[in-house]
Short mmCIF file of C-alpha atoms in Angstrom, two decimals:
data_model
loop_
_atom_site.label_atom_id
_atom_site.label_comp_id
_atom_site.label_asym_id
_atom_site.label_seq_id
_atom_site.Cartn_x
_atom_site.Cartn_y
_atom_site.Cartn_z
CA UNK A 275 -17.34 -0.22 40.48
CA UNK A 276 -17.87 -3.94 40.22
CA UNK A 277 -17.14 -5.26 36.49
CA UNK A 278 -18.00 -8.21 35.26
CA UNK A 279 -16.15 -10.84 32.77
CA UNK A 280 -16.71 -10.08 29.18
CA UNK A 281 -17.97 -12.10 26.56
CA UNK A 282 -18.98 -11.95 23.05
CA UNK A 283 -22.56 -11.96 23.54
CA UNK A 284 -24.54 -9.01 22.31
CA UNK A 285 -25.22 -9.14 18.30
CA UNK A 286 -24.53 -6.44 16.11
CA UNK A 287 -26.41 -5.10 12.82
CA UNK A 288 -24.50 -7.28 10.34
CA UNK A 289 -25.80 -7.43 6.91
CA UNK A 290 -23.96 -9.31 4.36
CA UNK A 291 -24.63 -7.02 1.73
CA UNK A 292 -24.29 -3.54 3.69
CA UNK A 293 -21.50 -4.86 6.09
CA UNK A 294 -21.78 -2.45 9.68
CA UNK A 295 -19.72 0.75 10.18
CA UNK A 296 -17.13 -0.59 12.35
CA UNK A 297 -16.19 -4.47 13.29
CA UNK A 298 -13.07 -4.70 16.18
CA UNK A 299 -12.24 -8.10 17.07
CA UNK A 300 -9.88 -9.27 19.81
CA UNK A 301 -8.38 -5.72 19.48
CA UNK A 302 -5.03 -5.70 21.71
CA UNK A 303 -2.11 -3.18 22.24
CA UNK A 304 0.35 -2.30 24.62
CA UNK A 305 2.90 1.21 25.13
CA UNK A 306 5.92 -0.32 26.45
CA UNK A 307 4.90 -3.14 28.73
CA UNK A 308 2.15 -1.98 29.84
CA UNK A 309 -1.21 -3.23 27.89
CA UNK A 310 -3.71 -0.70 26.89
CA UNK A 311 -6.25 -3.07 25.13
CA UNK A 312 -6.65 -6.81 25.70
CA UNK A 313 -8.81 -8.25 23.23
CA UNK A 314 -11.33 -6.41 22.80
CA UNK A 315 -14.37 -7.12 20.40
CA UNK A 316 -16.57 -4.24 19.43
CA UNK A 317 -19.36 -3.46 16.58
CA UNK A 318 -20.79 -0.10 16.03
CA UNK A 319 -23.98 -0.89 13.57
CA UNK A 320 -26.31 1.41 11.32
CA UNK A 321 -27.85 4.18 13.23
CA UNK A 322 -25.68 3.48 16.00
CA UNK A 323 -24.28 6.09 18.46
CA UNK A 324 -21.34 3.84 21.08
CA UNK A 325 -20.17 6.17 23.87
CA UNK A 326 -17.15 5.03 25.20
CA UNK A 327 -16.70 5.79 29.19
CA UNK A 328 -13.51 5.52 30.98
CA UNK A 329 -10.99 7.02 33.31
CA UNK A 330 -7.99 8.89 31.83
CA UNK A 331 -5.39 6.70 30.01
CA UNK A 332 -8.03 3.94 29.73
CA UNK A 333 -7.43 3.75 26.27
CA UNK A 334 -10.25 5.25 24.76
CA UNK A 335 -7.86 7.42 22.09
CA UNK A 336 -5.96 4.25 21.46
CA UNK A 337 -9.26 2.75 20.48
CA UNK A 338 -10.06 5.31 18.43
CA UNK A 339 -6.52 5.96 16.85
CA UNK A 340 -6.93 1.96 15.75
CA UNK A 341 -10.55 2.82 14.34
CA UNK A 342 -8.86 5.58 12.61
CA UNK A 343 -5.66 3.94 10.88
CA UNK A 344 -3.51 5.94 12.52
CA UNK A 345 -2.28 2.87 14.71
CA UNK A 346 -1.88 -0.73 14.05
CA UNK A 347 -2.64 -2.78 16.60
CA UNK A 348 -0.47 -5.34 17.84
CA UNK A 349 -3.24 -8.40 17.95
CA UNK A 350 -6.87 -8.48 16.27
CA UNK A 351 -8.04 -6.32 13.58
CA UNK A 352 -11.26 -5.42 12.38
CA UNK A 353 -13.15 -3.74 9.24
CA UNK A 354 -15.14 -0.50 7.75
CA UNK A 355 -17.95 -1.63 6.16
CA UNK A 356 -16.37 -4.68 5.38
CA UNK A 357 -13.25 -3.57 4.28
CA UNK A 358 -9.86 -4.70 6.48
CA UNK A 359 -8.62 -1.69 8.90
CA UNK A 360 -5.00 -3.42 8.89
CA UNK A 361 -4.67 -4.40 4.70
CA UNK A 362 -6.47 -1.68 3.58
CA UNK A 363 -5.85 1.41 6.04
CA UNK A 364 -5.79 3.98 2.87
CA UNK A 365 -9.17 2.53 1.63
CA UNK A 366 -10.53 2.50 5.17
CA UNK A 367 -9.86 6.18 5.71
CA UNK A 368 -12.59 6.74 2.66
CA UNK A 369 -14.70 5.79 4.94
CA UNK A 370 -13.94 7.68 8.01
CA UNK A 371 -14.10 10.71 9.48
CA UNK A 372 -12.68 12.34 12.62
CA UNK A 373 -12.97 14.54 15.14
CA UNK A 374 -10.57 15.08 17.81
CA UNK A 375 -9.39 16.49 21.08
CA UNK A 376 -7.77 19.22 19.45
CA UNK A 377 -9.50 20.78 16.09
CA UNK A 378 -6.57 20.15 13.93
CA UNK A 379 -6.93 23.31 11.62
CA UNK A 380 -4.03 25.32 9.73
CA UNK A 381 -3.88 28.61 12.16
CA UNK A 382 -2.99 30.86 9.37
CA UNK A 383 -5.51 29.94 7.10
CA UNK A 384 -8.88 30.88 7.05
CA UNK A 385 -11.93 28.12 7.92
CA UNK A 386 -12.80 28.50 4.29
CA UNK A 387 -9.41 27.53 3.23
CA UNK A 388 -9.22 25.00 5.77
CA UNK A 389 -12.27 24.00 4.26
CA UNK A 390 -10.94 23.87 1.15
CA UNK A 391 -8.09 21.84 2.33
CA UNK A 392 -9.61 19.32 3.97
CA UNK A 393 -12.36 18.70 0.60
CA UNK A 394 -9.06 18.77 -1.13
CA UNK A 395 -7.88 15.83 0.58
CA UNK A 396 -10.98 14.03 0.57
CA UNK A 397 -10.40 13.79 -3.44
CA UNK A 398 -13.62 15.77 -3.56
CA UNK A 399 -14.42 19.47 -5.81
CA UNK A 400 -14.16 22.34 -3.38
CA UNK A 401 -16.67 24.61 -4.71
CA UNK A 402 -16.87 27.86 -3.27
CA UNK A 403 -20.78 27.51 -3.29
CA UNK A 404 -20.10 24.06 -0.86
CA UNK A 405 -17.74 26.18 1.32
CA UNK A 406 -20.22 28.67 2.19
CA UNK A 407 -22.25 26.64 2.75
CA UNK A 408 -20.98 24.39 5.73
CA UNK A 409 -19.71 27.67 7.13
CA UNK A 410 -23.48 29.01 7.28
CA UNK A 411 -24.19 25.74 8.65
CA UNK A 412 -21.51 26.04 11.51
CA UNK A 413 -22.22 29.44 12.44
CA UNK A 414 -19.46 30.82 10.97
CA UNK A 415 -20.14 32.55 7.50
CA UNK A 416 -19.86 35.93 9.08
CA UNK A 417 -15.62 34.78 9.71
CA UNK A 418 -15.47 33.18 6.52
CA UNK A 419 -12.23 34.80 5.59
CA UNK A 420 -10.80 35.51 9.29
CA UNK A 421 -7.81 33.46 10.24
CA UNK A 422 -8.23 30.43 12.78
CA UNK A 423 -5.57 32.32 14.80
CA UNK A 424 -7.89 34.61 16.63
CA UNK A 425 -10.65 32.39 16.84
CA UNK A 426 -11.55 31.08 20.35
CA UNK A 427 -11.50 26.89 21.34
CA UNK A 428 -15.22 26.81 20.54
CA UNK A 429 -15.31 28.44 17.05
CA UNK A 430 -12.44 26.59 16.32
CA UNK A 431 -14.26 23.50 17.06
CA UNK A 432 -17.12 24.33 15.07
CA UNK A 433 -14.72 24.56 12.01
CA UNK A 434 -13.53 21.20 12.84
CA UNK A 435 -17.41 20.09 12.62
CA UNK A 436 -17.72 21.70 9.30
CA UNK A 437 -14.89 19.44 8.14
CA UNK A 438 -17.07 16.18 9.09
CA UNK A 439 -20.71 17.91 7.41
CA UNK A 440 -18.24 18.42 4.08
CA UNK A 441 -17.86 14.46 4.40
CA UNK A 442 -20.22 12.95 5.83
CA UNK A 443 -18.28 9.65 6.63
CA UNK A 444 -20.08 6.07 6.89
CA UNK A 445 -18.37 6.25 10.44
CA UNK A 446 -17.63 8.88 12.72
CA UNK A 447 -15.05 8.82 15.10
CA UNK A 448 -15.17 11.47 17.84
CA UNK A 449 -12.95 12.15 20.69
CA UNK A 450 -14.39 14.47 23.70
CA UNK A 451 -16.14 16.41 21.20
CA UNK A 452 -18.07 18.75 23.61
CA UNK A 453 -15.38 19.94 24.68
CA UNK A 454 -15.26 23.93 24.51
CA UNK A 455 -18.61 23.99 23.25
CA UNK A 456 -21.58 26.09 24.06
CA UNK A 457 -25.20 24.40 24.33
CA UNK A 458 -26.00 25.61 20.63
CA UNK A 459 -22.07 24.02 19.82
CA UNK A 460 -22.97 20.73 21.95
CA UNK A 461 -26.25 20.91 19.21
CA UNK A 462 -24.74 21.65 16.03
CA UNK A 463 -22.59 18.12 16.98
CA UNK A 464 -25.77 16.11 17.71
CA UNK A 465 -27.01 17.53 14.61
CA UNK A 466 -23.78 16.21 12.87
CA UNK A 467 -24.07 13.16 14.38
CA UNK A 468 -27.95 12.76 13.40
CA UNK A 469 -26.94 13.60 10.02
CA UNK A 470 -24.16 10.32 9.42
CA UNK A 471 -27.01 8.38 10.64
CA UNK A 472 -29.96 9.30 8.55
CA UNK A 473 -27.14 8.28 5.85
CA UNK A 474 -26.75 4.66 7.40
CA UNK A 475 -23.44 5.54 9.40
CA UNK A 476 -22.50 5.10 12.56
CA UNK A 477 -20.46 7.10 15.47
CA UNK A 478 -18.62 6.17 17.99
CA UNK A 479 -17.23 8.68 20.83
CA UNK A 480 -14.89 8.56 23.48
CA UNK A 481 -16.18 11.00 25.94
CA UNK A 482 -16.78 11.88 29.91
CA UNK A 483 -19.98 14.49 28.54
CA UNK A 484 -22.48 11.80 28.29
CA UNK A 485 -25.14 14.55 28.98
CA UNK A 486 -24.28 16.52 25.89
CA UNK A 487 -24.63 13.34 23.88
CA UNK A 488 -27.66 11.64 25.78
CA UNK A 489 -30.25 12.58 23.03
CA UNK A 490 -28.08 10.95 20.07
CA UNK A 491 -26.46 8.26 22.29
CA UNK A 492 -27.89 4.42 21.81
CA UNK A 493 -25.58 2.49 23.84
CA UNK A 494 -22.86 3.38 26.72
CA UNK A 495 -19.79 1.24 27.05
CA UNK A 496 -16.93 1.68 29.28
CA UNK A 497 -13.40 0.80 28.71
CA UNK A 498 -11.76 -0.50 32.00
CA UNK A 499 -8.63 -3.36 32.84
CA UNK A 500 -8.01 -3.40 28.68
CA UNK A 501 -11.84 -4.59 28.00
CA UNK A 502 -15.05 -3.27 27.20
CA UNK A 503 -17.90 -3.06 29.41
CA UNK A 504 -21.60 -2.72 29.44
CA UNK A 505 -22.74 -0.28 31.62
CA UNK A 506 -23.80 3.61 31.76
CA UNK A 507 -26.96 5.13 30.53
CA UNK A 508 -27.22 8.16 28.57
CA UNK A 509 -29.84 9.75 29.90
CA UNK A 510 -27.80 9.92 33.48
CA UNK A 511 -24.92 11.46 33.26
CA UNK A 512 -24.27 10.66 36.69
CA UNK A 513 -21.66 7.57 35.71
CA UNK A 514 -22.09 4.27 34.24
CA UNK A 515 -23.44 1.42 35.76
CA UNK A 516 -21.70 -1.48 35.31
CA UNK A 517 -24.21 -4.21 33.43
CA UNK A 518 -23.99 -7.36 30.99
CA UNK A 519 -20.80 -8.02 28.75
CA UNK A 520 -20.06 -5.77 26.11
CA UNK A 521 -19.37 -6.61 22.19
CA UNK B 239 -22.80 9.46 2.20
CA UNK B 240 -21.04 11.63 0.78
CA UNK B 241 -19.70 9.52 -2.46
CA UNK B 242 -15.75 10.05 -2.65
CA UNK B 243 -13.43 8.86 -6.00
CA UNK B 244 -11.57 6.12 -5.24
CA UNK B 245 -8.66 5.99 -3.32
CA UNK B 246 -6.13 5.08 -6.20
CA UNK B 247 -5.65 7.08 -9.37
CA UNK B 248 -2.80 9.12 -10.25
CA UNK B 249 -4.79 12.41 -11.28
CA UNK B 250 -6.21 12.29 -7.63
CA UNK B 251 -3.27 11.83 -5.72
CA UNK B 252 -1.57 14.83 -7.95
CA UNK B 253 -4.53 16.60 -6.58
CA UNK B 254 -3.61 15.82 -3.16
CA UNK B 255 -0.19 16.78 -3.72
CA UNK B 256 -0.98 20.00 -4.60
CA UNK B 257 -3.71 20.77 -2.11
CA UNK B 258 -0.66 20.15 0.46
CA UNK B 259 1.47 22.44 -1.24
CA UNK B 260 -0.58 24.74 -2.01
CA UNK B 261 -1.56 24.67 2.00
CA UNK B 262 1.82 24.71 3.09
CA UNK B 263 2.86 27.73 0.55
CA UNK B 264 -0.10 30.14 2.01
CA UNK B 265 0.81 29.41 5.75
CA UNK B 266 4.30 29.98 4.90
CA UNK B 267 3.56 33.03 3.02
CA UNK B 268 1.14 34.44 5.66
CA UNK B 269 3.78 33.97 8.36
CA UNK B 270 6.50 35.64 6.06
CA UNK B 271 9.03 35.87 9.50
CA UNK B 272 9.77 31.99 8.97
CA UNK B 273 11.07 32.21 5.18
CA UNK B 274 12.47 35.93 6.01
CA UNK B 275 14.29 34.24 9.20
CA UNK B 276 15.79 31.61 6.62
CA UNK B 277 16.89 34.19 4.32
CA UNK B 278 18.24 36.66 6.79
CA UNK B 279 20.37 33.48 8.53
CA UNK B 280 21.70 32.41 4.66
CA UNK B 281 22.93 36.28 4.06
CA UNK B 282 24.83 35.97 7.95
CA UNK B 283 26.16 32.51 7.34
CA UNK B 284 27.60 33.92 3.44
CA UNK B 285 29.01 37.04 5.28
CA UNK B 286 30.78 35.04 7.77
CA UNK B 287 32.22 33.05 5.67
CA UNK B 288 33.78 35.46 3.22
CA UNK B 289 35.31 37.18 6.71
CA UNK B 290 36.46 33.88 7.76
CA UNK B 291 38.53 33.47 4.17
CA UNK B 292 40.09 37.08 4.29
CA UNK B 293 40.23 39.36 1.36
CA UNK B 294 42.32 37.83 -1.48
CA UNK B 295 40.20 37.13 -4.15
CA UNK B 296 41.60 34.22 -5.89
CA UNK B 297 41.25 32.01 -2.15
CA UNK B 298 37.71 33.61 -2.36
CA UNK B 299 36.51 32.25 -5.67
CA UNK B 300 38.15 29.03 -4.85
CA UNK B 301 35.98 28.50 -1.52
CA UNK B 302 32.80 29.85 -3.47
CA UNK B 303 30.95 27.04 -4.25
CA UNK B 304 31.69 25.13 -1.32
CA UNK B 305 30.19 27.73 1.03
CA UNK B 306 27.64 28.18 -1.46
CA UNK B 307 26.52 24.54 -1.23
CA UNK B 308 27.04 24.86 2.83
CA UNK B 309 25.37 27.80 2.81
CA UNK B 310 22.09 26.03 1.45
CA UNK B 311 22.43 23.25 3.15
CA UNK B 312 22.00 24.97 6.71
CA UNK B 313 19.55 27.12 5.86
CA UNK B 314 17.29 24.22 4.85
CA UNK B 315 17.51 22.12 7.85
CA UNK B 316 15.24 24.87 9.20
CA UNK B 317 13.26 25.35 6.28
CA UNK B 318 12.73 20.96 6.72
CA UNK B 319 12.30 21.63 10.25
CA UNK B 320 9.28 24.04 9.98
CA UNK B 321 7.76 22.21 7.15
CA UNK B 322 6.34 19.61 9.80
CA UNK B 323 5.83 21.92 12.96
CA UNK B 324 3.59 23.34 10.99
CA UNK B 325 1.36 20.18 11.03
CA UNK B 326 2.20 19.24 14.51
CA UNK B 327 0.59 22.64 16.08
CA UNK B 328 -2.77 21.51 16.73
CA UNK B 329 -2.11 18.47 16.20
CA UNK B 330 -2.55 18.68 12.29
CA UNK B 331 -0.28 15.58 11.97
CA UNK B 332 -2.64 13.17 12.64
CA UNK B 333 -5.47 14.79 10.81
CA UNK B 334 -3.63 14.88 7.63
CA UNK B 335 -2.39 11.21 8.14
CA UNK B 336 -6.16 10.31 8.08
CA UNK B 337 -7.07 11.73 5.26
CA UNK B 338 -8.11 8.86 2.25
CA UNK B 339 -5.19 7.53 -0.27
CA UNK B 340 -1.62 6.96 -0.37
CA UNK B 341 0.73 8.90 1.86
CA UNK B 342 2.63 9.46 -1.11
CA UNK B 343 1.03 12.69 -1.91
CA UNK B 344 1.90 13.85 1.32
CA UNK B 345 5.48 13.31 0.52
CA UNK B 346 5.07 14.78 -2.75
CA UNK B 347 3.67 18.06 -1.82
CA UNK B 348 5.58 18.89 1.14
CA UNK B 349 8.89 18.36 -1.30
CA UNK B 350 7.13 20.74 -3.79
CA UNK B 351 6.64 23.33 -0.97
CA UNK B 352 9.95 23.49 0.29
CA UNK B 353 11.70 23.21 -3.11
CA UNK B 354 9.75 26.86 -3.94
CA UNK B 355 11.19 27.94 -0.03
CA UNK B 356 15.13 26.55 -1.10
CA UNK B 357 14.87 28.11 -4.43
CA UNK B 358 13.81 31.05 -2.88
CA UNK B 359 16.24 31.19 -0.28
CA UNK B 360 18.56 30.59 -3.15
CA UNK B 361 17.39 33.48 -5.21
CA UNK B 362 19.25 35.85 -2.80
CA UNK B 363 21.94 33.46 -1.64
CA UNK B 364 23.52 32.60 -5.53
CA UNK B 365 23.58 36.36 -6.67
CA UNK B 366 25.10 37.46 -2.85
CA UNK B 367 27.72 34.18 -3.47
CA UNK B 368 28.84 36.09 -6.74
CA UNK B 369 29.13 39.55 -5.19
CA UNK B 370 30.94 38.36 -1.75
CA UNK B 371 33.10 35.57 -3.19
CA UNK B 372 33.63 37.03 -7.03
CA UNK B 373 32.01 33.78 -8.32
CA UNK B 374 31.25 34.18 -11.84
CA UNK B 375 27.80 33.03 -11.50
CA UNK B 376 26.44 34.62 -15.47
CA UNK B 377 29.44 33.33 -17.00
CA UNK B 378 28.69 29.49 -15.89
CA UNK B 379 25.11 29.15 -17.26
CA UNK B 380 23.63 27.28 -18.23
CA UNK B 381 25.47 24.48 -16.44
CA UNK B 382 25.60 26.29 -13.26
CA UNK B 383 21.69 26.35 -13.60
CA UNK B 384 21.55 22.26 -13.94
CA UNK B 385 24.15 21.25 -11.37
CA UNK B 386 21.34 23.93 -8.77
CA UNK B 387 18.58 22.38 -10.08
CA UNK B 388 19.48 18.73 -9.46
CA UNK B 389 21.47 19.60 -6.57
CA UNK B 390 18.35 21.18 -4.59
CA UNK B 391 16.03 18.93 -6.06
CA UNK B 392 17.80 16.05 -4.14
CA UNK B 393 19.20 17.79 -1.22
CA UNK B 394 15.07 18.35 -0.70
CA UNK B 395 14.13 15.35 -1.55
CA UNK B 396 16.56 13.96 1.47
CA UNK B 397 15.56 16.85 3.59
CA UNK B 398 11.67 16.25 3.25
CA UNK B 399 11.95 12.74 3.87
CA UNK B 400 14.36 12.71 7.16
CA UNK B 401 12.07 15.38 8.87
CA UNK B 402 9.38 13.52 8.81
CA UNK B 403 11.26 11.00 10.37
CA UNK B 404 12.75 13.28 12.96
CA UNK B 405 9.62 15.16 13.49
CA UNK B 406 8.08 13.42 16.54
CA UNK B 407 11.36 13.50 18.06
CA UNK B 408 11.98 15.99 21.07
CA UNK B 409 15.04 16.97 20.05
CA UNK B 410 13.96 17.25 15.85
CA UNK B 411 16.40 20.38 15.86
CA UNK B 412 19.24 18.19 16.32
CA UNK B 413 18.42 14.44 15.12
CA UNK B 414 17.75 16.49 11.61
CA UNK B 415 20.79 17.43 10.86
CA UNK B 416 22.48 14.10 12.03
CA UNK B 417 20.11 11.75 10.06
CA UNK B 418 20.32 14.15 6.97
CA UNK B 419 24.20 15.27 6.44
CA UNK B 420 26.16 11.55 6.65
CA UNK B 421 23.44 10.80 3.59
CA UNK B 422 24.24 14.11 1.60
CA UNK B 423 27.92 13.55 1.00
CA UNK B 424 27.61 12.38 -2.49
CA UNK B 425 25.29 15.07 -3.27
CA UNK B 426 27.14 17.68 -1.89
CA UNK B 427 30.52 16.20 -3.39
CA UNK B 428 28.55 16.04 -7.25
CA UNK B 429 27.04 19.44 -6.61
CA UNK B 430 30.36 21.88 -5.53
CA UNK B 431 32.86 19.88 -8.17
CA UNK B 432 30.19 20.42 -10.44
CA UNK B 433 29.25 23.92 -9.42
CA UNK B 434 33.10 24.35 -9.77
CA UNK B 435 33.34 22.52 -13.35
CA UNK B 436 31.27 25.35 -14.22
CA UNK B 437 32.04 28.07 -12.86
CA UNK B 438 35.89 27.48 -14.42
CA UNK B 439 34.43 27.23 -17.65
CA UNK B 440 34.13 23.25 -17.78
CA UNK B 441 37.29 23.41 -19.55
CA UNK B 442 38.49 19.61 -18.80
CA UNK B 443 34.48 18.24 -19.89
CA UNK B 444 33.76 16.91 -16.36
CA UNK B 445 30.60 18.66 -15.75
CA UNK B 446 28.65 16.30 -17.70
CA UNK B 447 29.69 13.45 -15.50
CA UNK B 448 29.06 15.29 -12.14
CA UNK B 449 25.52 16.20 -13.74
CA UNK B 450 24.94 12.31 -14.31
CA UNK B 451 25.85 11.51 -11.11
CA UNK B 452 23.40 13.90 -9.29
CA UNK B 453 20.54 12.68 -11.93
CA UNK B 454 21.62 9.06 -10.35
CA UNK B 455 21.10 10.43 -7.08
CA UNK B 456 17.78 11.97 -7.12
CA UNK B 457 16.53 8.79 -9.07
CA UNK B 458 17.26 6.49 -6.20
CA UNK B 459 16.62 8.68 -3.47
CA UNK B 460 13.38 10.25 -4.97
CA UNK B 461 11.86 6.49 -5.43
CA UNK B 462 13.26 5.04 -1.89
CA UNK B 463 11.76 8.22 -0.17
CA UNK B 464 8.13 7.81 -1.99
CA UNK B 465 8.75 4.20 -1.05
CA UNK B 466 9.70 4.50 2.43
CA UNK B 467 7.31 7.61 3.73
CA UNK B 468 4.28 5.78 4.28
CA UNK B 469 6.36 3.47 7.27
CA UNK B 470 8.31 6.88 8.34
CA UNK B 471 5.44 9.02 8.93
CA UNK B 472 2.79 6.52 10.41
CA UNK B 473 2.83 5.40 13.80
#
């Protein structure tokens, strides 16, 4: 694959007064000596779905894991909506929501009281009538009060879904999230997705399913050598194409 | 958008607090092996000791609040030690880390969790102390009851704190109890001459003092563990 030099050239969605969902700039880190990101500039707008492509250990969960709080990076920084990922991590995570490799759910409680956990957190009411809900919504209602222990990866996963509908975060961030998923799974998380952006959010996703998400994806990037690239198109899952600089 | 308080605000980080003790409490009680385990491994480490001290009574009674205090203080290393497995199956860890607000209340309600576990664990451990060792547990109240109460409170409080810090570690099982016991010694000295004050009636006055002294210690600890958590559990 041929890749070209990057540059800050393509514009995002910023607005002034309704800053865009996520703002990376010159975004480095390194495990050990070895450097993972190399200042890298990146703006998910309004309504926008970024699909990150990349080979394994590219750094496409360190991306995300920066987007997320959970890891400072060493150079750059970025913003939520305007506020600072770096000053303001507890603020920032107001504003996000995730959704991993692995579901992240409490095995010996049920996916209502996971439910209720994770509403908990989010400072916001758990009301049973809310619960039942997002488990109707996720296919689950009928396991309401099952524990996650004996559920498979894929119901499992749609409990991890339900977590993000209880939110609905102003960005999304999403790790291989077709994984495990049947096609009415791989739906419910387009649906998900659709539903951040009809509130003015944005997503972006880390992923080698770029079929799954072709009908919600609006741009394809892929993270190679530290740097973002242009290049891929969602409607052909084939592989990305390497194309124009990416920002 | 969902619209979400803000992230500050003391009622709502008590709320968070809670929701991760309360969280923490049910899985614990749903897998009742884990706080069983504890309790089972208290009652062995108790029995052993009194067989290790032979039968007079008097060298008994003298030992008893030491091993009492030792006796607690092992079987919470693995009541620490589960506290955060529990998040790191599934990788829960970095879920709950991303949740909105201060870290604090993270902190906060794992303590409250596994002070209900030690007090628990302690339920059966102080009345088993009495029978094995012929402490005079009744006769030391309510004294007895303060010097416990302080004792676990900080003895947690430490316990909480370093597992988070060992928690990522491979070897967590060990690096716990090496982080933790060099910073309990003042604790555990206030806590058994205390415990002893007591139980001997308090005839020379000196329980006060070691009561002060523990009160001391959870201050600083408590506040330099709320402090510090946010740094020990991130990255």
């Amino acid at each position: 694959m041929t890749l070209q030099q990057p540059t800050s050239s393509q514009t995002a969605s910023a607005d002034l007064a309704f800053p865009p969902p996520l703002e990376l700039e010159g975004v480095a880190h390194r495990f050990g000596r070895r450097w993972i990101l190399r200042g890298l500039d990146l703006t998910v707008g309004r309504g926008e779905v970024v699909a990150i492509m990349g080979a394994n250990g590219a750094g496409k969960t360190t991306l995300l894991r920066i987007a997320a709080t959970l890891l400072r990076p060493l150079r750059g920084g970025g913003r939520v909506r305007g506020v600072n990922l770096v000053d303001q991590a507890g603020s920032v995570r107001e504003l996000v929501g995730t959704l991993g490799h692995s579901p992240a759910l409490y095995e010996d409680l049920t996916p209502a009281e996971n439910l209720r956990f994770s509403l908990l957190m989010q400072g916001m009411e758990p009301e049973p009538d809310r619960i039942t809900s997002i488990l109707e919504t996720v296919g689950l209602a009928a396991h309401a009060e099952t524990r996650v222990r004996t559920f498979s990866a894929g119901m499992r996963r749609r409990v991890a879904v339900g977590r993000v509908l209880a939110s609905l975060p102003h960005l999304l961030l999403m790790d291989e999230p077709y994984a495990s998923l049947d096609p009415s799974g791989v739906a419910l998380v387009n649906e998900t997705i659709q539903k951040v952006l009809a509130g003015g959010g944005g997503v972006l996703l880390a992923t080698h399913d770029l079929h799954s998400g072709a009908e919600v994806t609006t741009r394809v990037l892929t993270l190679a050598k530290g740097r973002l690239w242009e290049g891929g198109d969602p409607a052909q899952p084939a592989g990305p194409a390497p194309g124009s600089p990416a920002r | 958008m969902t619209d979400r308080p803000v992230t500050g605000g003391l009622r709502v980080e008590a709320r968070r607090a809670m929701a991760v003790a309360w969280k923490d409490l049910l899985a614990e009680g749903r897998a009742r092996s884990n706080v069983l385990a504890v309790i089972l491994f208290a009652g062995t480490a108790l029995l052993l000791f009194a067989f290790a001290f032979g039968p007079d009574a008097q060298d008994l009674r003298d030992a008893g609040a030491g091993v009492i205090w030792l006796t607690i203080l092992l079987s919470g290393i693995l009541v620490f030690n589960r506290s955060y497995q529990l998040e790191l199956e599934g990788g829960g860890l970095e879920a709950l880390l991303t949740y909105p607000g201060s870290r604090r209340a993270i902190f906060v309600g794992k303590l409250l969790a596994n002070l209900v576990i030690v007090l628990l664990v302690e339920a059966v451990v102080l009345p088993l102390a009495a029978i094995l060792f012929h402490v005079p547990l009744l006769g030391a109240l309510p004294g007895l009851a303060v010097i416990v109460a302080l004792g676990t409170f900080g003895f947690v409080t430490l316990g909480t704190f370093y597992a988070a810090m060992s928690s990522r570690s491979r070897a967590s099982d060990v690096l716990l109890p090496l982080l933790l016991f060099p910073m309990l010694v003042p604790l555990l000295l206030a806590a058994v001459q205390g415990t002893t004050a007591f139980m001997e009636g308090d005839a020379m006055g000196d329980g006060g003092g070691w009561i002060r002294m523990l009160v001391a210690f959870n201050l600083i600890f408590f506040s330099a563990a709320l402090w510090a958590f946010e740094y020990v559990i991130g990255e």
